[in-house]
CSV table of C-alpha atoms in Angstrom, one decimal:
chain,number,residue,atom,x,y,z
R,1,MET,CA,115.1,-19.8,117.9
R,2,THR,CA,116.5,-23.2,118.7
R,3,LEU,CA,115.2,-26.7,117.6
R,4,ASP,CA,113.4,-29.0,120.0
R,5,ARG,CA,115.7,-32.0,119.8
R,6,THR,CA,113.6,-33.8,122.5
R,7,ARG,CA,110.8,-34.4,120.0
R,8,VAL,CA,110.2,-38.0,119.0
R,9,SER,CA,110.2,-37.1,115.3
R,10,ALA,CA,113.6,-35.4,113.8
R,11,LEU,CA,111.9,-35.1,110.5
R,12,THR,CA,108.2,-35.4,109.4
R,13,VAL,CA,107.1,-35.6,105.8
R,14,ARG,CA,103.4,-35.4,105.2
R,15,ALA,CA,101.4,-36.1,102.0
R,16,ALA,CA,104.6,-35.0,99.8
R,17,SER,CA,103.6,-34.7,96.1
R,18,LYS,CA,105.6,-33.4,93.1
R,19,SER,CA,105.1,-33.4,89.4
R,20,TYR,CA,107.2,-32.1,86.7
R,21,GLY,CA,104.6,-30.2,84.2
R,22,SER,CA,101.6,-32.8,83.9
R,23,VAL,CA,104.0,-35.8,84.7
R,24,PRO,CA,103.4,-36.8,88.3
R,25,LEU,CA,106.8,-37.9,90.0
R,26,PHE,CA,105.6,-38.9,93.4
R,27,SER,CA,102.3,-38.5,95.4
R,28,GLU,CA,101.2,-38.6,98.9
R,29,VAL,CA,104.6,-39.6,100.5
R,30,THR,CA,104.3,-39.7,104.3
R,31,PHE,CA,106.7,-40.8,106.9
R,32,ASP,CA,108.3,-39.8,110.3
R,33,LEU,CA,112.2,-40.3,111.0
R,34,SER,CA,113.1,-40.2,114.7
R,35,ALA,CA,116.6,-39.2,116.0
R,36,GLY,CA,119.0,-42.1,115.9
R,37,LYS,CA,117.1,-44.1,113.0
R,38,ALA,CA,117.6,-44.4,109.4
R,39,ILE,CA,115.1,-44.6,106.4
R,40,ALA,CA,116.1,-45.7,103.1
R,41,LEU,CA,114.3,-44.4,99.8
R,42,THR,CA,114.3,-47.2,97.2
R,43,GLY,CA,113.0,-47.5,93.6
R,44,ALA,CA,114.0,-47.4,90.1
R,45,ASN,CA,115.9,-44.3,88.5
R,46,GLY,CA,113.5,-41.4,87.9
R,47,THR,CA,110.8,-42.1,90.2
R,48,GLY,CA,111.6,-39.0,92.6
R,49,LYS,CA,114.0,-40.2,95.4
R,50,SER,CA,116.6,-37.5,94.6
R,51,THR,CA,114.0,-34.8,94.1
R,52,LEU,CA,112.3,-35.8,97.5
R,53,LEU,CA,115.8,-35.5,99.1
R,54,ARG,CA,116.1,-32.0,97.7
R,55,CYS,CA,112.8,-31.0,98.9
R,56,VAL,CA,113.7,-32.2,102.4
R,57,ALA,CA,116.9,-30.3,102.0
R,58,GLY,CA,115.0,-27.1,101.0
R,59,THR,CA,116.6,-26.8,97.7
R,60,ASP,CA,113.6,-27.8,95.7
R,61,GLU,CA,109.7,-27.2,96.5
R,62,LEU,CA,106.9,-29.6,96.8
R,63,ASP,CA,103.8,-29.1,94.9
R,64,ASP,CA,101.8,-30.3,97.9
R,65,GLY,CA,102.4,-31.5,101.3
R,66,ASP,CA,104.6,-30.6,104.3
R,67,VAL,CA,108.2,-31.1,105.6
R,68,GLU,CA,108.9,-30.3,109.2
R,69,LEU,CA,112.2,-30.5,111.1
R,70,PHE,CA,111.8,-31.2,114.9
R,71,GLY,CA,108.3,-29.9,114.7
R,72,ARG,CA,109.1,-26.6,112.8
R,73,PRO,CA,108.0,-26.2,109.3
R,74,LEU,CA,111.1,-26.5,106.9
R,75,ILE,CA,112.5,-23.0,105.9
R,76,GLU,CA,115.5,-23.2,103.7
R,77,SER,CA,116.6,-19.9,104.7
R,78,ASP,CA,116.4,-20.7,108.5
R,79,ALA,CA,120.1,-20.5,109.8
R,80,THR,CA,119.2,-22.8,112.8
R,81,GLN,CA,117.7,-25.5,110.5
R,82,ARG,CA,120.6,-25.1,108.0
R,83,ARG,CA,123.1,-25.9,110.7
R,84,ALA,CA,121.0,-28.9,111.6
R,85,VAL,CA,121.0,-30.5,108.2
R,86,ALA,CA,124.2,-32.1,106.5
R,87,ALA,CA,123.5,-33.2,102.8
R,88,LEU,CA,125.4,-34.7,100.0
R,89,LEU,CA,122.8,-34.7,97.2
R,90,ASP,CA,124.9,-34.0,94.0
R,91,ASP,CA,128.6,-34.1,93.1
R,92,VAL,CA,130.1,-31.9,96.1
R,93,ASP,CA,130.4,-28.3,96.1
R,94,TYR,CA,134.1,-27.2,96.8
R,95,PHE,CA,136.6,-24.3,97.1
R,96,PRO,CA,138.6,-25.0,94.0
R,97,ASP,CA,141.7,-23.1,95.2
R,98,LEU,CA,141.8,-24.9,98.6
R,99,SER,CA,143.5,-28.3,99.3
R,100,VAL,CA,141.2,-31.2,100.4
R,101,LEU,CA,142.6,-30.5,104.1
R,102,GLU,CA,141.9,-26.9,103.9
R,103,HIS,CA,138.3,-27.3,102.3
R,104,LEU,CA,137.4,-29.7,105.2
R,105,ARG,CA,139.0,-27.5,107.9
R,106,MET,CA,137.1,-24.7,106.5
R,107,ILE,CA,133.6,-26.6,106.7
R,108,SER,CA,134.5,-27.7,110.2
R,109,TRP,CA,135.6,-24.4,111.6
R,110,LEU,CA,132.7,-22.4,110.0
R,111,HIS,CA,130.0,-24.9,111.6
R,112,GLY,CA,131.6,-24.6,115.0
R,113,THR,CA,132.8,-28.1,115.4
R,114,GLU,CA,134.6,-28.8,118.6
R,115,ASN,CA,138.2,-29.9,118.1
R,116,ALA,CA,137.9,-29.1,114.5
R,117,ASP,CA,141.5,-29.9,113.4
R,118,SER,CA,141.4,-33.4,115.2
R,119,VAL,CA,137.9,-34.2,113.7
R,120,THR,CA,139.0,-33.1,110.3
R,121,GLU,CA,142.2,-35.3,110.4
R,122,THR,CA,140.1,-38.4,111.6
R,123,VAL,CA,137.3,-38.1,109.0
R,124,ILE,CA,140.1,-37.6,106.2
R,125,ARG,CA,141.7,-40.9,107.5
R,126,ASP,CA,138.4,-42.7,107.8
R,127,VAL,CA,137.1,-41.8,104.1
R,128,GLY,CA,140.6,-42.7,102.6
R,129,LEU,CA,141.8,-39.4,101.4
R,130,ASP,CA,145.1,-39.4,103.4
R,131,ALA,CA,147.2,-39.5,100.2
R,132,ALA,CA,145.2,-36.7,98.6
R,133,ILE,CA,145.0,-34.2,101.5
R,134,HIS,CA,147.3,-31.6,99.7
R,135,GLN,CA,145.5,-31.9,96.3
R,136,LEU,CA,143.2,-29.4,95.1
R,137,PRO,CA,139.5,-30.7,94.5
R,138,PRO,CA,139.4,-30.2,90.8
R,139,THR,CA,142.3,-32.7,90.5
R,140,LEU,CA,140.5,-35.5,92.3
R,141,SER,CA,139.0,-38.6,90.6
R,142,THR,CA,135.2,-38.8,90.6
R,143,GLY,CA,135.4,-41.2,93.5
R,144,GLN,CA,137.7,-39.1,95.6
R,145,ARG,CA,135.2,-36.2,95.0
R,146,HIS,CA,132.4,-38.4,96.3
R,147,ARG,CA,134.6,-39.3,99.3
R,148,LEU,CA,135.4,-35.5,99.9
R,149,GLY,CA,131.5,-34.9,99.8
R,150,LEU,CA,130.9,-37.5,102.4
R,151,ALA,CA,133.8,-36.0,104.6
R,152,SER,CA,132.2,-32.6,104.3
R,153,CYS,CA,129.3,-34.0,106.1
R,154,PHE,CA,131.0,-35.8,108.7
R,155,VAL,CA,133.4,-32.9,109.8
R,156,ARG,CA,130.5,-30.7,110.9
R,157,PRO,CA,127.6,-30.9,113.5
R,158,ARG,CA,124.4,-32.5,112.3
R,159,ASP,CA,121.1,-33.6,113.6
R,160,LEU,CA,119.9,-34.9,110.1
R,161,LEU,CA,122.0,-36.5,107.4
R,162,LEU,CA,120.6,-36.6,103.8
R,163,LEU,CA,122.5,-38.8,101.3
R,164,ASP,CA,121.8,-39.5,97.6
R,165,GLU,CA,123.1,-43.0,96.8
R,166,PRO,CA,126.1,-42.7,99.2
R,167,GLU,CA,127.4,-46.1,98.1
R,168,GLN,CA,128.2,-44.9,94.6
R,169,ARG,CA,131.8,-45.1,93.4
R,170,LEU,CA,132.9,-46.9,96.7
R,171,ASP,CA,134.3,-50.3,96.3
R,172,LYS,CA,133.2,-53.2,98.6
R,173,ALA,CA,135.5,-52.1,101.5
R,174,GLY,CA,134.3,-48.5,101.1
R,175,ARG,CA,130.7,-49.8,101.3
R,176,GLU,CA,131.3,-51.8,104.3
R,177,TRP,CA,132.8,-48.8,105.9
R,178,LEU,CA,130.0,-46.7,104.8
R,179,GLY,CA,127.5,-49.2,106.5
R,180,PHE,CA,129.6,-49.0,109.8
R,181,ARG,CA,129.8,-45.2,109.7
R,182,LEU,CA,126.0,-44.8,109.2
R,183,ARG,CA,125.2,-47.0,112.1
R,184,GLU,CA,127.8,-44.9,114.1
R,185,GLU,CA,125.8,-41.9,113.1
R,186,LYS,CA,122.6,-43.5,114.4
R,187,ARG,CA,124.2,-44.4,117.6
R,188,ASN,CA,125.1,-40.7,117.9
R,189,GLY,CA,121.5,-39.8,117.7
R,190,THR,CA,121.6,-38.5,114.0
R,191,ALA,CA,118.6,-39.2,111.9
R,192,VAL,CA,119.5,-40.5,108.4
R,193,LEU,CA,117.5,-40.3,105.2
R,194,PHE,CA,119.3,-41.9,102.3
R,195,ALA,CA,118.4,-43.1,98.8
R,196,SER,CA,120.0,-46.3,97.7
R,197,HIS,CA,120.0,-49.2,95.3
R,198,ASP,CA,122.5,-51.3,97.4
R,199,GLN,CA,120.6,-53.7,99.3
R,200,THR,CA,123.5,-54.6,101.5
R,201,VAL,CA,123.8,-51.0,102.7
R,202,ILE,CA,120.0,-50.8,103.0
R,203,SER,CA,119.8,-53.8,105.2
R,204,ASP,CA,122.7,-52.7,107.3
R,205,VAL,CA,121.7,-49.3,107.9
R,206,ALA,CA,117.8,-48.7,107.5
R,207,ASP,CA,115.3,-49.2,110.1
R,208,ASP,CA,112.3,-48.6,107.7
R,209,VAL,CA,112.2,-48.2,103.8
R,210,VAL,CA,110.0,-46.1,101.7
R,211,SER,CA,109.6,-47.5,98.2
R,212,PHE,CA,108.9,-45.3,95.2
């Protein structure tokens, strides 16, 4: 089954609620995210932004509420939906015995990226990993691993991009590049949902804000 990408809403979240034990985390969160638009999740640490992103990605479950992707209920095991969603929510998962270049090529090939080798080389240059292409991921700094995580999203096709504090570990120039790149994502029709504390990135990228 294919996704109906002609729908106005790429992502729909309705009355989403989550608690840990008897402690409520968030309640009745509702929003629609259209293709080519971005929503920023803002608020203090511990208010549930990361948890909501995991629920949208299908790696965690809501207590109540619904998540739909292009009008279809979110099912984490649905291969079509998995192909549509690129996410960087925690420290990047990687193939420890593959170099940065090999790792990104593998992701690009597996997801059927057109001109995979060329796209991979361009993304590596864009995220500033040129000097580390032959390193194994365990040897990277935390900042380099974060850039590898971003690159892992950008080398594959995507309709929805989920990012948890994508600006972390980036310097000023890196954050400026991130804002430019996410605006490019929107221009290419990708829907972007991201959690952030950086007001500059939020104002540069977000069309709407959901506060926790």
